[in-house]
Coordinates of C-alpha atoms in Angstrom, one line a residue:
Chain A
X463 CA 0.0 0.0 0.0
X464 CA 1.9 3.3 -1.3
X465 CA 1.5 6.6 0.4
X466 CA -1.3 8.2 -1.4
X467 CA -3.8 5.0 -1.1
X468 CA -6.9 5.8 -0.2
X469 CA -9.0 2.6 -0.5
X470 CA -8.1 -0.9 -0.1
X471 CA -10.5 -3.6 -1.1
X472 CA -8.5 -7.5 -0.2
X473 CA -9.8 -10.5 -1.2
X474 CA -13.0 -8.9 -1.0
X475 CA -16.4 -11.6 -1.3
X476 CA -19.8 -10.8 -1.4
X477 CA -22.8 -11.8 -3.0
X478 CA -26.6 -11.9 -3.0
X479 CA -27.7 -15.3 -1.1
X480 CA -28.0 -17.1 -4.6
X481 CA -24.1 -17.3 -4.6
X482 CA -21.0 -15.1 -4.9
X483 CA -20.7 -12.1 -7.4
X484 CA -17.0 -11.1 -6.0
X485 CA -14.8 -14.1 -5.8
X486 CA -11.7 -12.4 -3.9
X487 CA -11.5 -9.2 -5.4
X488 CA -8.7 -7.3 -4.6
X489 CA -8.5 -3.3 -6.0
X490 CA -6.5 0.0 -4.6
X491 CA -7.6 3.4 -5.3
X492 CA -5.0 6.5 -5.1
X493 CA -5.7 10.0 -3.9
X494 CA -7.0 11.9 -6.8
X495 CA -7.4 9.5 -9.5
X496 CA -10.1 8.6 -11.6
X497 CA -10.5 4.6 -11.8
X498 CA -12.8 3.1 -13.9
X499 CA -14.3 -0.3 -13.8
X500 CA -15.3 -1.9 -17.5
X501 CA -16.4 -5.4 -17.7
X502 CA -19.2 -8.1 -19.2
X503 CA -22.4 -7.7 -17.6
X504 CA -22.4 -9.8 -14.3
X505 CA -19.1 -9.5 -13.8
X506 CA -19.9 -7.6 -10.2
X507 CA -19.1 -3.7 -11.1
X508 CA -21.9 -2.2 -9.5
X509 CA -21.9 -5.2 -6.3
X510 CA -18.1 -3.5 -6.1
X511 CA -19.2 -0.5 -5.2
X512 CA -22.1 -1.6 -2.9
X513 CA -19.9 -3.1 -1.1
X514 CA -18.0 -0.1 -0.3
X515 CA -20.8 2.1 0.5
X516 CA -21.8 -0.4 2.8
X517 CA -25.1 -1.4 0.8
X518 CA -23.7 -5.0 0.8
X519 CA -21.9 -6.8 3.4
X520 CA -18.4 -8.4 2.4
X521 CA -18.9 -11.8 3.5
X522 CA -15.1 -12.6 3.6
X523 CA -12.3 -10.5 2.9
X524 CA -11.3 -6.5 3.9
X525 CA -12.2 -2.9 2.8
X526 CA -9.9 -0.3 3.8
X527 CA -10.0 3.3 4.0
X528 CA -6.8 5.1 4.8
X529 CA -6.4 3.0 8.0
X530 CA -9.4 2.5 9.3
X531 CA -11.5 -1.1 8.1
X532 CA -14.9 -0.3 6.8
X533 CA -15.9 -3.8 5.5
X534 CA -19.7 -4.4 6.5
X535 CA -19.8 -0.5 8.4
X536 CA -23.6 0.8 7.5
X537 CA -24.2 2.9 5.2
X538 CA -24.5 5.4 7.1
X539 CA -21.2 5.6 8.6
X540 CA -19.4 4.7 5.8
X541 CA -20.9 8.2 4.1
X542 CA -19.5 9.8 7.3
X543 CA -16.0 8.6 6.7
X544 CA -16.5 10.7 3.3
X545 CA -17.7 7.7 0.5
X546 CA -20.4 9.2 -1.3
X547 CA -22.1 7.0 -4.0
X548 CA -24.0 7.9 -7.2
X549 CA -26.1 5.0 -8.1
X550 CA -26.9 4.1 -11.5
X551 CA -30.2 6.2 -11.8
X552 CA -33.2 7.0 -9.7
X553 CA -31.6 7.9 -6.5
X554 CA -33.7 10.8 -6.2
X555 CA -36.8 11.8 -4.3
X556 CA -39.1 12.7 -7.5
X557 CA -42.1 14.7 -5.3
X558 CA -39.6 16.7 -3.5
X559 CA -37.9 19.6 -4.8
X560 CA -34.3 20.4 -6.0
X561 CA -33.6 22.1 -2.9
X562 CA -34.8 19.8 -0.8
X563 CA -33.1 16.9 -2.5
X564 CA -29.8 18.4 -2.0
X565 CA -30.3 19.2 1.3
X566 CA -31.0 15.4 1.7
X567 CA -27.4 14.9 1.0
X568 CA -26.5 16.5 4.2
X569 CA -28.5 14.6 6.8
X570 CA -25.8 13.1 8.7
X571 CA -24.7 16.3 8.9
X572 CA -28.4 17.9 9.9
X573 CA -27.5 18.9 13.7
X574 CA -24.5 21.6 12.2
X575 CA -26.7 23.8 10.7
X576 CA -23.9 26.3 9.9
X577 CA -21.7 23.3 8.0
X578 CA -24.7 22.4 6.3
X579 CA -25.5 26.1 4.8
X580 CA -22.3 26.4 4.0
X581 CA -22.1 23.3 1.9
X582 CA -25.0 23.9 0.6
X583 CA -23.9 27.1 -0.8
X584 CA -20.2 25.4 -1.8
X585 CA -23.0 23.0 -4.1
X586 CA -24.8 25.9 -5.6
X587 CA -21.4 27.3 -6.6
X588 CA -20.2 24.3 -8.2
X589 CA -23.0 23.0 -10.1
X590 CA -25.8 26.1 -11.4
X591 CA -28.2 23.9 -11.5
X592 CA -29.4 23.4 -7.9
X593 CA -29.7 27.4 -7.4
X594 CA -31.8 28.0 -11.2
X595 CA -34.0 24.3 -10.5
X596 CA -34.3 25.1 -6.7
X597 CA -38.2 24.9 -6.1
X598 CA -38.8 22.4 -9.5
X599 CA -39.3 19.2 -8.6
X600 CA -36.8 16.9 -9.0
X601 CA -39.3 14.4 -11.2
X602 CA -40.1 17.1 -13.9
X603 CA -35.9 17.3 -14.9
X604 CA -34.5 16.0 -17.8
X605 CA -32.0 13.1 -17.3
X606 CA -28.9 14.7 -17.6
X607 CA -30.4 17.6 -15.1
X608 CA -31.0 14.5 -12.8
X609 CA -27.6 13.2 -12.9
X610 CA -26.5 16.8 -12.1
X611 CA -28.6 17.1 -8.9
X612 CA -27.6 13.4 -8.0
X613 CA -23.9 14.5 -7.6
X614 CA -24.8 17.7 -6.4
X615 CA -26.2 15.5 -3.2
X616 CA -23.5 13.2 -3.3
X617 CA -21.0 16.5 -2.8
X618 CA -22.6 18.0 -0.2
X619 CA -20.7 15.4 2.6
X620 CA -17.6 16.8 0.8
X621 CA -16.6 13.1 0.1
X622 CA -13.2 12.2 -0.1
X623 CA -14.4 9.1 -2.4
X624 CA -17.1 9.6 -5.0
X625 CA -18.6 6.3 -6.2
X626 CA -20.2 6.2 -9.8
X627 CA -22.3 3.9 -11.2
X628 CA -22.4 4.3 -14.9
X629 CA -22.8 8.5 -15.0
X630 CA -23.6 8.3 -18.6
X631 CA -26.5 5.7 -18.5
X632 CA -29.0 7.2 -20.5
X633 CA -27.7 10.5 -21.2
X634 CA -27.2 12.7 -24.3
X635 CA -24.1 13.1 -25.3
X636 CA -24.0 17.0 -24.0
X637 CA -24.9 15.8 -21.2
X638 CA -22.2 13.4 -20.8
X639 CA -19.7 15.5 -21.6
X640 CA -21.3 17.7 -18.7
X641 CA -21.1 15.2 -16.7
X642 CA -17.3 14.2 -17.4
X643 CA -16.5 17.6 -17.1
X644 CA -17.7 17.2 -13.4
X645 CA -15.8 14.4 -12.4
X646 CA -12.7 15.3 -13.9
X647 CA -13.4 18.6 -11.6
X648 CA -13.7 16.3 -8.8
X649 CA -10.6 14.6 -9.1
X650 CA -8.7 18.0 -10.0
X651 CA -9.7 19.1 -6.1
X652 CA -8.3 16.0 -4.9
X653 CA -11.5 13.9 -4.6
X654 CA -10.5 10.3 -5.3
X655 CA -13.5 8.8 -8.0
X656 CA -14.4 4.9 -8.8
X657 CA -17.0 4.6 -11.8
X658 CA -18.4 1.9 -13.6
X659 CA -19.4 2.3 -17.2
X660 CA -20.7 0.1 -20.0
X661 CA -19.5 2.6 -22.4
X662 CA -15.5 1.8 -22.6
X663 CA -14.4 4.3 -25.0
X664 CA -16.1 7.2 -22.6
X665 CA -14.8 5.4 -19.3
X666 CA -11.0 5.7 -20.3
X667 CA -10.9 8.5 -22.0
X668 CA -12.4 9.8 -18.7
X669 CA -10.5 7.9 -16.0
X670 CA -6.9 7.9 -14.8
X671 CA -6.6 3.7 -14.2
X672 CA -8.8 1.2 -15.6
X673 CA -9.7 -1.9 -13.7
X674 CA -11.2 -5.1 -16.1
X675 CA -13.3 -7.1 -14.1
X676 CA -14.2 -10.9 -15.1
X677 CA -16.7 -13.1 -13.0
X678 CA -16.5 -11.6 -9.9
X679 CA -12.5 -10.7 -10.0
X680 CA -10.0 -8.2 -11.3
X681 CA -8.7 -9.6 -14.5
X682 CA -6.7 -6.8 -15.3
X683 CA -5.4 -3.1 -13.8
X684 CA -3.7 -0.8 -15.4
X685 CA -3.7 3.5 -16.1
X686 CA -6.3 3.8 -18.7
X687 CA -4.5 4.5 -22.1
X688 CA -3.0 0.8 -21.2
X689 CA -6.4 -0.7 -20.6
X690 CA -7.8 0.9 -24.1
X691 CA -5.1 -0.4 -26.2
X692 CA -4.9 -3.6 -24.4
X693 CA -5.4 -6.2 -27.7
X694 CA -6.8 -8.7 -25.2
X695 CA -9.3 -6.6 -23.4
X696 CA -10.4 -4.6 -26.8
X697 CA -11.1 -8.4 -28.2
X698 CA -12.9 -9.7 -25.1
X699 CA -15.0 -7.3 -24.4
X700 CA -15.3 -5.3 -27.5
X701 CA -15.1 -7.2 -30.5
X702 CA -12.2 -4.7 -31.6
X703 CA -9.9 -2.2 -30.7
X704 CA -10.9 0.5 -28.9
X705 CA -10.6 3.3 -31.0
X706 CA -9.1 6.8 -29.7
Chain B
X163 CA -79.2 28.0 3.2
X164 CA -79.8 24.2 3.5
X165 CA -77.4 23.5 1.0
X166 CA -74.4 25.4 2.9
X167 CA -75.5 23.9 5.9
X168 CA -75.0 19.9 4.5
X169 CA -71.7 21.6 2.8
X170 CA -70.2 22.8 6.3
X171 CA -71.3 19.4 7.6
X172 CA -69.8 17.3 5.2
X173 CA -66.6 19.5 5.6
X174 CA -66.2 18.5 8.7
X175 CA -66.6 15.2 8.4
X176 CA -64.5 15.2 5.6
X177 CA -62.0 16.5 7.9
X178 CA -62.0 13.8 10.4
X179 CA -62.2 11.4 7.6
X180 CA -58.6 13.1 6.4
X181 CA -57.3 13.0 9.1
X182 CA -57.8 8.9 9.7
X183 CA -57.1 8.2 6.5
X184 CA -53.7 9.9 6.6
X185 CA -52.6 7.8 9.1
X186 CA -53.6 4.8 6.7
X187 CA -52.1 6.4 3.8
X188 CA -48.6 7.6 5.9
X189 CA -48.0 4.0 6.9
X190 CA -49.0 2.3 3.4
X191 CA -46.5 4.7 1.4
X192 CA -43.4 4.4 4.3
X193 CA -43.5 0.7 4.7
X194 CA -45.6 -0.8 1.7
X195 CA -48.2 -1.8 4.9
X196 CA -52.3 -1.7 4.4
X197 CA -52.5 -0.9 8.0
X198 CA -56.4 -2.7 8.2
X199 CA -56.2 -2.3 11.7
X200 CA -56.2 1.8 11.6
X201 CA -60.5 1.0 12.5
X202 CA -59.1 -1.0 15.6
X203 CA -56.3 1.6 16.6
X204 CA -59.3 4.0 16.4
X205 CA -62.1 2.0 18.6
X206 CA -59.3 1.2 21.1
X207 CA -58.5 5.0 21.5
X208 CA -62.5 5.8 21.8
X209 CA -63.4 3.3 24.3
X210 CA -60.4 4.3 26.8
X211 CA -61.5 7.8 26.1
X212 CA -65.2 6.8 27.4
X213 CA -63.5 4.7 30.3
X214 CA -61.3 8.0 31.2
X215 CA -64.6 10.2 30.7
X216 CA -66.8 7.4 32.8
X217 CA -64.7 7.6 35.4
X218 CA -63.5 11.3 35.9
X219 CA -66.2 12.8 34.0
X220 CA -63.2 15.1 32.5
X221 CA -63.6 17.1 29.9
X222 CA -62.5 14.7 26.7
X223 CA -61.0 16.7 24.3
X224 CA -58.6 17.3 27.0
X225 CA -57.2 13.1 26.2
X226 CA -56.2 14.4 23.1
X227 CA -52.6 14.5 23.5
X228 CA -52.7 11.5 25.9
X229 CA -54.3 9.1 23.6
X230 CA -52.0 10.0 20.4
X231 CA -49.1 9.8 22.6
X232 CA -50.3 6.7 23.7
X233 CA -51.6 4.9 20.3
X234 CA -47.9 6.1 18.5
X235 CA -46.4 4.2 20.8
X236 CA -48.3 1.2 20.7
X237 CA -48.2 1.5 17.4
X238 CA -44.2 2.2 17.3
X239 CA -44.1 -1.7 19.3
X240 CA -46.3 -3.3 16.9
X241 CA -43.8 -2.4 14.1
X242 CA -40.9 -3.0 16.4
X243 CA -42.4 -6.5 17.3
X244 CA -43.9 -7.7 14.8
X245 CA -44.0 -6.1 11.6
X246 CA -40.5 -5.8 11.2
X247 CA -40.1 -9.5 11.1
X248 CA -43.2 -10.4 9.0
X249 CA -42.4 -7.3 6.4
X250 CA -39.9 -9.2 4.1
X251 CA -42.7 -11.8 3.4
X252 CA -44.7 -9.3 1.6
X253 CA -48.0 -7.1 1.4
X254 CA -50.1 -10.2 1.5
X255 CA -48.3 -11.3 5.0
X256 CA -48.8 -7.8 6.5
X257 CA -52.0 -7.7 5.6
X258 CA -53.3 -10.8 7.4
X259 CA -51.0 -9.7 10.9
X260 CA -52.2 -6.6 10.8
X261 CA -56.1 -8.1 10.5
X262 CA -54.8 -10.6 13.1
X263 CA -53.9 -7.6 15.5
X264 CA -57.3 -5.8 15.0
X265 CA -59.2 -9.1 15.5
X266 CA -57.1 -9.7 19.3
X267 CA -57.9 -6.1 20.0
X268 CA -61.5 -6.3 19.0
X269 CA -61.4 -9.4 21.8
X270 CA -59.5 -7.6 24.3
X271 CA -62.0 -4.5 23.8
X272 CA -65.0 -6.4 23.7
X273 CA -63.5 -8.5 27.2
X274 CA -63.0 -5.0 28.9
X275 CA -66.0 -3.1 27.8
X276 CA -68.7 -5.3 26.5
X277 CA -70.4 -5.6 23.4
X278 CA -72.3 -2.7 24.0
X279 CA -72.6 0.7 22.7
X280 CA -70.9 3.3 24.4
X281 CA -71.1 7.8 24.3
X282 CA -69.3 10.2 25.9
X283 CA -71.7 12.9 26.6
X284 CA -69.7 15.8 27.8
X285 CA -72.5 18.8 28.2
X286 CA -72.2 20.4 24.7
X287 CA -73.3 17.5 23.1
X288 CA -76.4 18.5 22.4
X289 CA -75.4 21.8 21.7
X290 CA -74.9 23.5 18.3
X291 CA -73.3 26.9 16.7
X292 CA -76.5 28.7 15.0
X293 CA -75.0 31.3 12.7
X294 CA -78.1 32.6 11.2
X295 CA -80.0 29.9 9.4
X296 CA -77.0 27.3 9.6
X297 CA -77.1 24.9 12.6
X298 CA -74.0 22.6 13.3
X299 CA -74.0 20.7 16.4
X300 CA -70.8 21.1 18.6
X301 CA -69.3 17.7 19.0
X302 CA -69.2 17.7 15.2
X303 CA -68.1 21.2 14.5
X304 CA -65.1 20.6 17.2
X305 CA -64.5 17.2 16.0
X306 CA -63.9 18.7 12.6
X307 CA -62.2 21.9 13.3
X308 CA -59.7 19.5 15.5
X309 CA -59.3 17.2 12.9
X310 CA -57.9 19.6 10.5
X311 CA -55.7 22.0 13.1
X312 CA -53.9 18.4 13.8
X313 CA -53.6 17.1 10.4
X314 CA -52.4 20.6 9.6
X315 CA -49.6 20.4 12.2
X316 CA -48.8 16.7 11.1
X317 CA -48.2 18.5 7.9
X318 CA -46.5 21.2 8.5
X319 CA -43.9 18.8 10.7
X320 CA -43.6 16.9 7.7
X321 CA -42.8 19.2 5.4
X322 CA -40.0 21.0 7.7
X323 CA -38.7 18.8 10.3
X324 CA -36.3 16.4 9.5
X325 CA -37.9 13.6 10.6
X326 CA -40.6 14.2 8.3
X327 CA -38.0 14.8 5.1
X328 CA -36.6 11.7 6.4
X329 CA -40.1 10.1 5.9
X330 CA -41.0 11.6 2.6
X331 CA -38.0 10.3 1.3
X332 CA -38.2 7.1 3.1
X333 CA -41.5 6.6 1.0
X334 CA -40.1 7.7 -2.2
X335 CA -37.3 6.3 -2.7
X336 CA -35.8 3.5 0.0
X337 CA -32.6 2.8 -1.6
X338 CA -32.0 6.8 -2.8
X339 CA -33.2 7.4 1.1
X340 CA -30.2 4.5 2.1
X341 CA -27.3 6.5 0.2
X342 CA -27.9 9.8 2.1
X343 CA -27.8 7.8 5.4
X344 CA -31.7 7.5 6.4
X345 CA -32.5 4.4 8.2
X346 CA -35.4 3.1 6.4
X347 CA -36.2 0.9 9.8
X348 CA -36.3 4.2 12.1
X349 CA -38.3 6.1 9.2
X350 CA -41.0 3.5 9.0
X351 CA -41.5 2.6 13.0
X352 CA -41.7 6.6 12.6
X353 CA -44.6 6.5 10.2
X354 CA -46.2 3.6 11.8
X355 CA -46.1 5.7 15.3
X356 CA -47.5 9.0 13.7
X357 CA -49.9 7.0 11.7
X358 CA -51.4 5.0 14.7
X359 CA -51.2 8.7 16.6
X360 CA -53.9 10.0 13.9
X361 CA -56.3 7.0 15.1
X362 CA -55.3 7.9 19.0
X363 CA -56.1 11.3 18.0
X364 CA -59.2 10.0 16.0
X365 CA -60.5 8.1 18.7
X366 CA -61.2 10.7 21.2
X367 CA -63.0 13.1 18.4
X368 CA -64.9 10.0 17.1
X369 CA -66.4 9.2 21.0
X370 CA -68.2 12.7 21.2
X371 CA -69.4 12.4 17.7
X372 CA -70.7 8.6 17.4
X373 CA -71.8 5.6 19.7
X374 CA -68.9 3.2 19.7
X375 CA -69.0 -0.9 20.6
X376 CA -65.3 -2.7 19.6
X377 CA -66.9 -4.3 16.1
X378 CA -67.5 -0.8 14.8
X379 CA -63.8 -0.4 13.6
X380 CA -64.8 -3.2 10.5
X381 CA -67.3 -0.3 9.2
X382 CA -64.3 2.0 9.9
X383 CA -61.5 0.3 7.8
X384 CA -64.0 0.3 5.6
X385 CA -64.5 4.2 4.9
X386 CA -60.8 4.8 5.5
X387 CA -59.8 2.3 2.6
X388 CA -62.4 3.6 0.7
X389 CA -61.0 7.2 1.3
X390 CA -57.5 5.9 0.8
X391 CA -57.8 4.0 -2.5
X392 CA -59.2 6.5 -3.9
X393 CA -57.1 9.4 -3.0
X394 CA -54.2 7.3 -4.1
X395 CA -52.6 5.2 -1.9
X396 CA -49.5 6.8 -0.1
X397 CA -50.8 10.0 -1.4
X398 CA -51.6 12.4 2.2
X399 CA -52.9 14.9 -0.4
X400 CA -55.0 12.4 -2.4
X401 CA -56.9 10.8 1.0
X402 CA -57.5 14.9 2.1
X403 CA -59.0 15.4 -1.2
X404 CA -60.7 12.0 -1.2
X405 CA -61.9 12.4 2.3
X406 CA -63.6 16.3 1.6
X407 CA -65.5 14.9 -1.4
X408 CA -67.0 11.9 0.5
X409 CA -67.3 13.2 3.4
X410 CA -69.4 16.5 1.7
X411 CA -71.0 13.6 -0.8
X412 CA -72.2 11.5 2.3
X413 CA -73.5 14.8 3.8
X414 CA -75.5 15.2 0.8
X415 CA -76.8 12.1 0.3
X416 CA -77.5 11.6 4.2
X417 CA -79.7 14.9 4.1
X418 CA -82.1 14.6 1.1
X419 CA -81.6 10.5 0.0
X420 CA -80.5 8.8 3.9
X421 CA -81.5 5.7 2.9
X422 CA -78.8 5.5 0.3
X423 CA -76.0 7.2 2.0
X424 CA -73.3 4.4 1.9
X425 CA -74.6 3.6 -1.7
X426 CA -73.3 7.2 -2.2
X427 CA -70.5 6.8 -0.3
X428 CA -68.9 3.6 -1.8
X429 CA -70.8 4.8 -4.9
X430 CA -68.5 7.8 -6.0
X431 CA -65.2 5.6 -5.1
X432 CA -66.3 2.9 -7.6
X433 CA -67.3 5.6 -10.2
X434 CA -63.8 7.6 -9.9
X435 CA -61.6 4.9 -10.1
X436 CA -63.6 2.8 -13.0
X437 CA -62.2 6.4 -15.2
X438 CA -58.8 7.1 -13.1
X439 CA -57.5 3.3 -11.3
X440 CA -54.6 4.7 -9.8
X441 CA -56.7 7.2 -7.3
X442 CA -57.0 10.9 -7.4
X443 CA -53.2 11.4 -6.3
X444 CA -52.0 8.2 -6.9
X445 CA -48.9 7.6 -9.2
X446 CA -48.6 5.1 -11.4
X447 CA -46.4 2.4 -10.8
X448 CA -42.4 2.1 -11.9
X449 CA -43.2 -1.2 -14.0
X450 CA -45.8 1.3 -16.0
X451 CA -43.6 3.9 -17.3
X452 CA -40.5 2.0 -17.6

């Protein structure tokens, strides 16, 4: 583990009752990088990052987070410890407004009122959106406006980790490149990210490291140029090479 | 004049039906629960408020406070004891505990007080407002007026408490609700308190207004569903809308057709949803728009 690590998943099992999606997955993150997880479907992307926002318990193996072992921590206190996750879509609470969904974000923090407003505002700075949509409700936006007001809600804990499950599901591409735009921000102030996305080309153009997962392992790591132009990845997974 | 006479009336009872059927409606879109034994939360709270009243002869409106405190947190254990355990097995499971809990407390009321009709007769019961031509009796105008000043509150609290944002979101999204760190277990024993405070409330308004004996809560369940399913179910909006227009349409039908009131009643509800299934408020489901 090299100085900068911020997460540490060992050996990592988990599954659903029906049997195991992770099959001793092991994965480090570094401060300020972008990682992105690419792989078949039902290889276990998005159970990876349930279980490090605590959604799923580990059943064998360790999650690390600088020092301190959150394998199996509730959700809740893992979000205190600064992982905030995306989820893949409809994380929002449609009847309630804009506002009101991104004060959400902050109710761990409810009881400091003065943190709160203040993050609030730090929110409203960085993403336009949740000050011009405020009183809409968060059912009437478009998708990409949803995405927007789904990280805006993950920010407000000021995570150290962001978790991302496939940002450009179902987006146009403007509003992907919105999107990309914001995570690249993210990792540019030092926030460490971890996304999972079906579309390959977009993932590691996007990301710092790529991580190719196969039946519930890591079949490959590497920064992301190496992932794209791996031959062997590009056949598997692709059909051909990834084009730049 | 008649006609805004029977309007006032069926506003207040339109009222107190909101108010009970919010309760209904809170706990259904929290926890996924048809809470049939809201009628049984409801006769429970009456009939202590007549034993209270029998004994003391204190004013009842005053066991306000007492019996919602008290029916939350009988209703807080039920979910605590029971329905958290039987939940995973479903809507159909739920239902049949939550029948098999009204059913022991019709038992347990109809050991303790009889099967016999019971009133509480405080002295303005047979008194009424008379603003020029319009006459409303008191036990229903306060019943009424009450019903709305604390579904009002309940409300307002959640709308701007946290508890109640933790609710709302609770009932619109679980797993969104999750990722922000709300316990969905601590927001629905929540609900289920609040809701089965609404029938503690309920009861004590309902024992000036009506006679009571313990098997009276099956005709209640029976409005309340009715007021529910047609608002929308989980919709607190939809059942206040719902409950005005049957209350006002039972008032109606009670003044110039009485013989056909709960033809009217059951009536509109059938009518409404043949043209709109989904209830006044009520959303259609995920599975339809997807």
């Amino acid at each position: 583990m090299s100085e900068s690590t911020v997460l540490t998943m060992d050996k990592v099992e988990a599954g659903y009752g029906g049997g195991l999606v992770l099959q001793g997955l092991s994965l480090e993150l570094a401060k300020g990088t972008i990682t992105c997880i690419v792989g078949p479907n039902g290889a276990g992307k998005s159970t990876v990052l349930r279980v490090i926002s605590g959604l799923l318990k580990p059943s064998s193996g360790t999650v690390t987070l600088g020092s301190e072992a959150i394998g199996g921590k509730a959700p809740a206190d893992i979000l205190r410890l600064g992982i905030a996750q995306v989820p893949q879509s409809g994380a929002l609470f449609p009847d309630m407004s804009v506002h009101e969904n991104v004060m959400l974000g902050g109710y761990p923090i409810r009881r400091e009122r003065a943190l709160l407003k203040s993050r609030i505002a730090m929110v409203e700075e960085m993403m336009p959106i949740v000050k011009e949509r405020a009183h809409d409700k968060a059912g009437n936006l478009s998708g990409g406006q949803r995405r927007m007001v789904e990280i805006s809600r993950a920010l407000i804990l000021d995570p150290s980790l962001v978790l991302m499950d496939e940002p450009s599901l179902g987006l146009d591409p403007k509003s992907v490149a919105k999107v990309a735009a914001v995570i690249r921000n993210m990792a540019s102030e030092g926030r460490t990210v971890l996304l999972v996305e079906q579309n390959v080309r977009l993932g590691m153009n996007l990301a710092t490291h790529g991580v190719v997962m196969e039946q519930g392992t890591v079949r490959l790591t590497g920064d992301a140029a190496g992932i794209a132009d791996n031959p062997e990845v590009a056949s598997m997974y692709l059909g051909k090479a990834i084009e730049k | 004049m008649q006609i805004v006479q029977v309007l006032a009336y069926g506003i207040l009872l339109g009222g107190i039906y909101a108010l009970l059927a919010s309760g209904v409606t809170l706990i259904f879109g929290v926890l996924d629960v048809v809470n049939v034994a809201q009628g049984a939360f409801l006769v429970f709270s009456a009939l202590f408020t007549w034993q209270i009243w029998d004994m003391f002869g204190m004013e009842p409106l005053l066991l306000i406070p007492v019996m919602g405190a008290m029916m939350g947190i009988i209703g807080w254990a039920i979910y605590r004891g029971m329905l958290i355990r039987v939940a995973p097995q479903g809507p159909g499971m739920t239902v049949l505990l939550m029948f098999g809990v009204a059913l022991t407390m019709e038992g347990i009321l109809n050991l303790a007080f009889g099967n016999k009709f019971k009133s509480v007769t405080p002295a303005y019961f047979t008194e009424s407002l008379k603003l020029g031509e319009i006459v409303l009796p008191y036990p229903q105008l306060i019943s009424g007026v009450l019903a709305i000043v604390v579904l009002g509150a309940i409300y307002a609290y959640l709308r701007f408490s946290w508890a109640g944002r933790a609710l709302r979101a609770s009932s619109q999204n679980r797993d969104g609700a999750a990722l922000v760190g709300i316990s969905h277990k601590k927001a629905a024993g929540f609900a289920f308190a609040i809701g089965a405070a609404t029938a503690g409330v309920g009861g004590v308004l309902l024992a000036i207004m009506y006679p009571i004996f313990p098997a009276t809560h099956y005709e209640w369940i029976a409005r309340l569903l009715g007021v529910v399913v047609l608002g929308g179910f989980g919709s607190i909006p939809g059942a206040i809308i719902a409950a005005l227009l049957l209350g006002t349409m039972e008032s109606f039908a009670s003044t110039f057709v009485p013989q056909w009131a709960p033809l009217f009643f059951y009536g509109t509800i059938l009518l409404i949803l043949v043209f709109r299934p989904q209830g006044i408020m009520g959303s259609k489901t995920r599975e339809d728009v997807a």
